[in-house]
CSV table of C-alpha atoms in Angstrom, one decimal:
chain,number,residue,atom,x,y,z
N,1,MET,CA,3.6,15.2,-127.3
N,2,LYS,CA,1.3,17.6,-125.3
N,3,ASP,CA,-2.2,17.0,-124.4
N,4,LEU,CA,-3.2,20.2,-126.0
N,5,LEU,CA,-7.2,18.6,-126.0
N,6,ARG,CA,-6.7,18.7,-122.1
N,7,LEU,CA,-4.7,22.1,-121.8
N,8,LYS,CA,-7.5,23.7,-123.9
N,9,SER,CA,-10.5,22.0,-122.0
N,10,SER,CA,-11.3,20.4,-119.0
N,11,LEU,CA,-14.3,19.0,-120.5
N,12,THR,CA,-14.8,16.3,-123.2
N,13,GLU,CA,-16.3,16.9,-126.0
N,14,GLU,CA,-19.6,14.3,-125.3
N,15,ILE,CA,-19.9,16.4,-121.9
N,16,GLU,CA,-19.8,19.6,-123.4
N,17,THR,CA,-22.1,18.6,-126.0
N,18,ILE,CA,-24.7,17.4,-123.7
N,19,LEU,CA,-24.2,20.5,-121.7
N,20,ASN,CA,-24.8,22.6,-124.5
N,21,ASP,CA,-27.7,20.2,-125.1
N,22,GLN,CA,-29.2,21.0,-121.4
N,23,VAL,CA,-28.4,25.3,-122.5
N,24,ARG,CA,-31.1,24.3,-125.3
N,25,LYS,CA,-33.7,23.0,-123.0
N,26,GLU,CA,-33.2,25.6,-120.4
N,27,ALA,CA,-33.7,27.9,-123.2
N,28,HIS,CA,-36.4,26.2,-124.4
N,29,SER,CA,-38.1,26.6,-121.0
N,30,SER,CA,-37.7,29.8,-120.4
N,31,ALA,CA,-39.5,30.6,-123.6
N,32,LEU,CA,-42.1,28.0,-122.5
N,33,TYR,CA,-43.1,29.8,-119.2
N,34,LEU,CA,-42.9,33.1,-120.8
N,35,ALA,CA,-45.7,32.1,-123.5
N,36,MET,CA,-47.6,30.3,-120.2
N,37,ALA,CA,-47.1,34.2,-118.9
N,38,SER,CA,-48.4,35.3,-122.3
N,39,TRP,CA,-51.7,33.2,-122.1
N,40,CYS,CA,-52.3,33.5,-118.2
N,41,ASP,CA,-52.1,37.2,-118.8
N,42,ARG,CA,-54.4,37.3,-122.0
N,43,ASN,CA,-56.8,35.5,-120.3
N,44,GLY,CA,-56.9,37.6,-116.5
N,45,TYR,CA,-54.8,35.6,-114.9
N,46,ASP,CA,-52.8,38.2,-113.4
N,47,ASN,CA,-50.8,36.1,-110.3
N,48,SER,CA,-50.4,33.5,-112.3
N,49,ALA,CA,-48.8,35.6,-115.2
N,50,ASP,CA,-46.6,37.1,-112.9
N,51,TYR,CA,-45.5,33.2,-111.6
N,52,PHE,CA,-44.3,32.4,-115.1
N,53,TYR,CA,-42.7,35.2,-115.8
N,54,LYS,CA,-40.8,35.4,-112.6
N,55,GLN,CA,-40.0,30.7,-113.4
N,56,SER,CA,-39.2,31.9,-117.2
N,57,ASP,CA,-36.5,34.5,-115.8
N,58,GLU,CA,-35.0,31.9,-113.4
N,59,GLU,CA,-35.1,29.6,-116.6
N,60,ARG,CA,-33.2,32.2,-118.2
N,61,GLY,CA,-30.2,32.0,-115.3
N,62,HIS,CA,-30.2,28.3,-115.4
N,63,MET,CA,-29.6,28.6,-118.9
N,64,LEU,CA,-26.7,31.3,-118.2
N,65,LYS,CA,-25.3,29.6,-115.4
N,66,ILE,CA,-24.9,26.3,-117.9
N,67,PHE,CA,-23.4,28.5,-120.4
N,68,LYS,CA,-20.6,30.1,-118.3
N,69,TYR,CA,-19.7,27.5,-116.7
N,70,ILE,CA,-18.8,25.5,-120.4
N,71,LEU,CA,-16.6,28.4,-121.2
N,72,ASP,CA,-14.8,28.4,-117.8
N,73,LEU,CA,-13.8,25.3,-118.4
N,74,GLY,CA,-12.8,26.0,-121.7
N,75,GLY,CA,-15.6,24.8,-123.9
N,76,SER,CA,-17.3,26.3,-126.5
N,77,SER,CA,-21.0,27.7,-125.5
N,78,VAL,CA,-23.6,27.5,-127.8
N,79,SER,CA,-26.5,29.9,-128.2
N,80,PRO,CA,-29.4,27.8,-128.8
N,81,SER,CA,-32.2,28.5,-131.2
N,82,ILE,CA,-35.5,27.9,-129.8
N,83,PRO,CA,-38.2,26.8,-132.3
N,84,ASP,CA,-41.8,26.0,-131.9
N,85,VAL,CA,-42.9,27.3,-128.9
N,86,LYS,CA,-46.2,26.0,-127.6
N,87,PHE,CA,-48.0,29.0,-127.4
N,88,GLU,CA,-51.8,28.3,-126.8
N,89,PHE,CA,-53.4,25.8,-124.5
N,90,ASN,CA,-56.6,24.6,-123.9
N,91,SER,CA,-57.3,25.2,-120.1
N,92,PHE,CA,-56.2,27.2,-117.1
N,93,ARG,CA,-55.3,23.9,-115.4
N,94,GLU,CA,-53.6,22.3,-118.8
N,95,VAL,CA,-51.0,25.7,-118.5
N,96,PHE,CA,-49.8,23.9,-114.9
N,97,GLU,CA,-49.9,20.5,-116.1
N,98,GLU,CA,-47.4,21.0,-119.3
N,99,ALA,CA,-45.1,23.3,-116.6
N,100,LEU,CA,-45.0,20.0,-114.6
N,101,GLU,CA,-44.4,18.3,-116.8
N,102,GLN,CA,-41.6,20.8,-118.3
N,103,GLU,CA,-39.8,20.6,-114.8
N,104,VAL,CA,-40.1,16.9,-114.8
N,105,ILE,CA,-38.6,17.0,-118.7
N,106,ILE,CA,-35.7,19.2,-117.1
N,107,THR,CA,-35.3,16.3,-114.1
N,108,GLN,CA,-35.0,13.6,-115.9
N,109,SER,CA,-32.2,15.2,-117.9
N,110,ILE,CA,-30.1,16.6,-115.2
N,111,ASN,CA,-30.0,13.2,-114.0
N,112,ASN,CA,-29.0,11.7,-117.4
N,113,ILE,CA,-26.1,14.4,-117.4
N,114,VAL,CA,-24.9,13.3,-113.8
N,115,ASP,CA,-25.5,9.7,-115.1
N,116,ARG,CA,-23.0,10.2,-118.0
N,117,CYS,CA,-20.8,12.3,-115.9
N,118,HIS,CA,-20.1,9.5,-113.2
N,119,LYS,CA,-19.4,7.0,-116.3
N,120,VAL,CA,-16.8,9.4,-117.8
N,121,LYS,CA,-15.1,10.2,-114.3
N,122,ASP,CA,-16.2,13.9,-114.8
N,123,TYR,CA,-16.6,14.8,-110.8
N,124,MET,CA,-16.5,18.3,-111.3
N,125,THR,CA,-19.0,18.8,-113.4
N,126,VAL,CA,-21.2,16.3,-111.0
N,127,GLU,CA,-20.3,18.8,-108.1
N,128,PHE,CA,-21.7,21.5,-111.0
N,129,MET,CA,-24.6,19.8,-111.4
N,130,ASN,CA,-25.2,19.0,-108.4
N,131,TRP,CA,-27.1,22.6,-107.6
N,132,PHE,CA,-29.4,22.0,-110.3
N,133,LEU,CA,-30.7,18.6,-109.1
N,134,ASN,CA,-31.3,20.2,-105.7
N,135,GLU,CA,-33.0,23.4,-107.8
N,136,GLN,CA,-34.9,20.6,-109.4
N,137,LYS,CA,-36.5,19.3,-106.0
N,138,GLU,CA,-37.8,23.0,-105.6
N,139,GLU,CA,-39.2,23.6,-109.0
N,140,GLU,CA,-41.3,20.2,-108.8
N,141,TYR,CA,-42.6,20.9,-106.0
N,142,VAL,CA,-43.4,24.1,-106.8
N,143,ALA,CA,-45.7,23.0,-110.2
N,144,ARG,CA,-47.1,20.3,-108.6
N,145,ARG,CA,-48.4,22.1,-105.4
N,146,ALA,CA,-49.8,24.3,-108.1
N,147,LEU,CA,-51.5,21.8,-110.0
N,148,GLU,CA,-52.8,20.0,-106.7
N,149,LEU,CA,-54.8,23.4,-106.0
N,150,PHE,CA,-56.8,22.6,-109.0
N,151,ASP,CA,-58.4,19.5,-107.0
N,152,VAL,CA,-57.8,21.6,-103.8
N,153,ILE,CA,-59.8,24.4,-104.2
N,154,GLY,CA,-61.8,23.1,-107.6
N,155,GLU,CA,-62.4,25.4,-110.8
N,156,GLU,CA,-66.2,25.9,-110.4
N,157,GLY,CA,-67.5,29.1,-109.9
N,158,THR,CA,-64.7,31.7,-108.4
N,159,GLY,CA,-62.6,28.4,-108.2
N,160,ARG,CA,-60.3,29.8,-111.0
N,161,TRP,CA,-60.1,33.2,-109.5
N,162,GLU,CA,-59.5,31.4,-106.2
N,163,ILE,CA,-56.3,29.8,-107.6
N,164,ASP,CA,-54.6,32.4,-109.4
N,165,ARG,CA,-55.1,34.4,-105.9
N,166,HIS,CA,-53.0,31.4,-104.4
N,167,ILE,CA,-50.1,30.5,-106.8
N,168,PRO,CA,-48.0,33.2,-105.8
N,169,LYS,CA,-48.0,31.9,-101.9
N,170,ILE,CA,-46.7,29.0,-102.8
N,171,THR,CA,-43.3,28.3,-101.4
N,172,TYR,CA,-41.2,25.7,-100.5
N,173,ASP,CA,-39.0,25.2,-97.4
N,174,ALA,CA,-36.3,22.2,-97.6
N,175,LYS,CA,-36.2,22.2,-94.1
V,1,MET,CA,8.2,16.2,-144.7
V,2,ILE,CA,9.0,19.3,-146.3
V,3,LEU,CA,6.9,21.1,-144.0
V,4,ARG,CA,8.6,19.6,-141.2
V,5,GLU,CA,11.8,20.9,-142.7
V,6,GLN,CA,10.7,24.4,-143.0
V,7,ARG,CA,9.7,24.6,-139.6
V,8,SER,CA,12.2,25.6,-136.9
V,9,THR,CA,10.1,24.3,-134.2
V,10,LEU,CA,9.7,20.6,-133.7
V,11,LEU,CA,6.5,19.4,-135.6
V,12,GLU,CA,4.8,16.0,-134.5
V,13,GLU,CA,3.1,13.8,-137.0
V,14,VAL,CA,-0.6,13.7,-135.6
V,15,PHE,CA,-2.0,11.4,-138.4
V,16,ARG,CA,-1.2,10.7,-141.9
V,17,THR,CA,-3.4,9.9,-144.8
V,18,ASP,CA,-2.1,9.7,-148.5
V,19,ASN,CA,-3.3,12.7,-149.1
V,20,GLY,CA,-2.3,15.0,-146.6
V,21,CYS,CA,-0.3,15.3,-143.0
V,22,VAL,CA,-1.7,16.6,-139.4
V,23,TYR,CA,0.9,18.3,-137.3
V,24,GLN,CA,1.1,19.3,-133.7
V,25,SER,CA,3.2,21.6,-132.5
V,26,ASP,CA,4.1,22.1,-128.9
V,27,ALA,CA,6.3,24.9,-129.1
V,28,GLU,CA,2.6,26.6,-130.5
V,29,ASN,CA,0.5,25.1,-129.0
V,30,CYS,CA,-1.0,24.7,-132.3
V,31,PHE,CA,-1.6,22.3,-135.3
V,32,TYR,CA,-0.2,22.5,-138.8
V,33,ILE,CA,-2.7,21.0,-141.5
V,34,ASP,CA,-0.4,19.7,-145.3
V,35,PHE,CA,-3.5,19.1,-147.0
V,36,GLY,CA,-3.9,20.1,-151.0
V,37,GLY,CA,-0.2,21.6,-151.3
V,38,ARG,CA,-0.7,24.1,-148.4
V,39,ALA,CA,0.1,23.8,-145.0
V,40,ILE,CA,-2.0,26.0,-142.8
V,41,LYS,CA,-1.5,26.5,-139.5
V,42,PHE,CA,-4.7,26.4,-137.2
V,43,SER,CA,-5.5,27.4,-133.3
V,44,ILE,CA,-6.9,24.1,-131.4
V,45,GLY,CA,-10.4,26.1,-131.7
V,46,CYS,CA,-10.1,26.6,-135.5
V,47,PHE,CA,-9.0,23.2,-135.9
V,48,PHE,CA,-12.2,21.8,-134.5
V,49,ARG,CA,-14.2,24.5,-136.1
V,50,LEU,CA,-12.5,23.4,-139.4
V,51,LYS,CA,-13.5,20.0,-138.4
V,52,TYR,CA,-17.2,21.1,-137.7
V,53,LEU,CA,-17.6,23.1,-141.0
V,54,VAL,CA,-16.2,19.4,-142.8
V,55,ASP,CA,-18.6,17.3,-141.1
V,56,LYS,CA,-21.4,19.5,-141.8
V,57,ILE,CA,-21.0,19.2,-145.2
V,58,ASN,CA,-24.2,17.0,-146.8
V,59,LEU,CA,-21.9,14.5,-149.5
V,60,PRO,CA,-25.6,12.7,-150.6
V,61,ASP,CA,-26.5,16.3,-151.3
V,62,MET,CA,-23.6,17.5,-153.3
V,63,ALA,CA,-23.1,14.5,-155.3
V,64,ALA,CA,-26.9,14.3,-156.3
V,65,ASN,CA,-27.1,18.1,-157.2
V,66,PRO,CA,-26.6,18.8,-161.0
V,67,GLU,CA,-25.8,22.4,-160.8
V,68,ARG,CA,-22.5,23.4,-161.5
V,69,SER,CA,-22.4,25.8,-157.6
V,70,SER,CA,-22.4,22.2,-156.1
V,71,ASP,CA,-19.0,21.2,-157.6
V,72,VAL,CA,-16.8,22.7,-154.8
V,73,GLU,CA,-17.6,23.8,-151.3
V,74,ILE,CA,-16.0,27.1,-149.7
V,75,ILE,CA,-14.7,25.8,-146.0
V,76,SER,CA,-13.5,29.1,-144.4
V,77,PRO,CA,-13.7,28.7,-140.5
V,78,CYS,CA,-14.1,31.8,-138.4
V,79,ALA,CA,-11.2,33.6,-137.6
V,80,CYS,CA,-8.9,31.9,-139.8
V,81,GLU,CA,-6.9,33.8,-142.1
V,82,HIS,CA,-7.2,31.3,-144.9
V,83,CYS,CA,-10.3,29.1,-146.5
V,84,TYR,CA,-10.5,25.8,-148.6
V,85,VAL,CA,-12.1,25.5,-152.2
V,86,LEU,CA,-13.1,21.6,-152.4
V,87,THR,CA,-14.6,19.7,-154.2
V,88,LEU,CA,-16.4,16.4,-153.4
V,89,ALA,CA,-13.3,13.9,-153.2
V,90,GLU,CA,-11.0,16.6,-151.5
V,91,ILE,CA,-13.9,16.8,-149.0
V,92,VAL,CA,-13.7,12.9,-148.1
V,93,SER,CA,-10.1,13.3,-148.1
V,94,LEU,CA,-9.9,16.4,-145.5
V,95,LYS,CA,-13.1,14.7,-143.6
V,96,GLU,CA,-11.1,10.9,-143.5
V,97,LEU,CA,-7.8,13.1,-142.5
V,98,LEU,CA,-9.4,15.0,-139.8
V,99,ALA,CA,-11.5,12.4,-138.2
V,100,GLY,CA,-8.0,10.5,-138.3
V,101,ALA,CA,-6.4,13.4,-136.7
V,102,LYS,CA,-9.3,14.0,-134.0
V,103,VAL,CA,-9.0,10.2,-133.0
V,104,MET,CA,-5.1,10.0,-132.3
V,105,LEU,CA,-5.6,13.8,-130.5
V,106,GLN,CA,-8.0,11.5,-128.1
V,107,LEU,CA,-6.0,8.5,-127.7
V,108,ASN,CA,-3.1,10.8,-127.0
V,109,SER,CA,-4.9,12.3,-124.3
V,110,ILE,CA,-5.7,8.9,-122.9
V,111,LEU,CA,-2.5,7.9,-122.7
V,112,LYS,CA,-1.1,10.8,-121.2
V,113,GLU,CA,-3.8,10.6,-118.1
V,114,ARG,CA,-3.3,6.9,-117.9
V,115,LEU,CA,0.5,6.3,-118.2
V,116,TYR,CA,1.8,9.7,-116.8
V,117,ARG,CA,-0.5,12.1,-114.9
V,118,LEU,CA,-1.7,9.3,-112.2
V,119,VAL,CA,1.7,7.9,-111.9
V,120,LYS,CA,2.8,11.4,-111.0
C-alpha cells in the first residue's frame, strides 16, 4: 500500500499544526505593532509610529514566509483570525515594554518549534526555522535597545521627544 | 466487499468497523469511504477535511439540544461532490471509522519509513 500521507506532504500533522499556530502568532504580532503605531501616531510620537508600522510589515512578512513554507511542503496553511488586539496603552514606555515582551514570546515559540522538530527528526523545518532564530536576535536587540533609551535619556522635560527622535537610529550590527 | 468487486482497480482495506470501511486506491491515489450504504471517493485533502468537519461537531451539545434541527448534521466538505446527512449515532460511527483509518495510515507511513526507505 502506498504511503499517501507522505506523498501528499513532507510535514507531519503535528508540525503543520504548530507552524500554523506560529502563522497566527506572527499575524497577532503584526496587528499588535499596528495598534502600537496607531497609539504613537495619536500621541505625537511620529518616529516611533513609523518604527512600529515597519515592524508590523516585517511581522506580516514573517507570517507569509511560514504560510508559504507550509504550502511548499504540501501542507495546508490556515489564514488566521486575530481577535482582541490591545489598542490602548498607559504610557509611551509601556508601548516599548509590550513590544519587547512580544518579541520574547515569539522567540520562545520558535524555540519550541525547533525543539519539536528535532524530536520528530524534521530537519528540513529546523533548517527553515534557523532563519527565524537569527531574525529574533535582531528583533530582541532592537526592542531592548529602544526600551533602554528610556533609562539612558530619561523621560523628564523633553526626554520623550528625544527618545522618539532616537528610535529610528537603532540598528543591529551582527559583526 | 461489494465495492472491491465493483472497482476495476485494486483497493486496499485501510480500516474497517461494523458500520463501514475505508479503502485506499494506489492507482488513483485516493480513498473510498464505504459508509451508510454508499461508497464515496475522496482525494487525500478531502478525506482529511471530512475528518476535520466530523471531529469538530460538538456531540454533547447535539445530544442536549431539544430542537429538531439538531437531530441531524449535514456534513459537506468543500470541493467534494457528496455530502452526508447524519444522525448522532451515525456521526459517532463515522468518527470512529475515520479516526481508525487515520491511525492505520500513520502506521503505514511509519512502517514505510522504518522498513523500506531506510534500507534502500
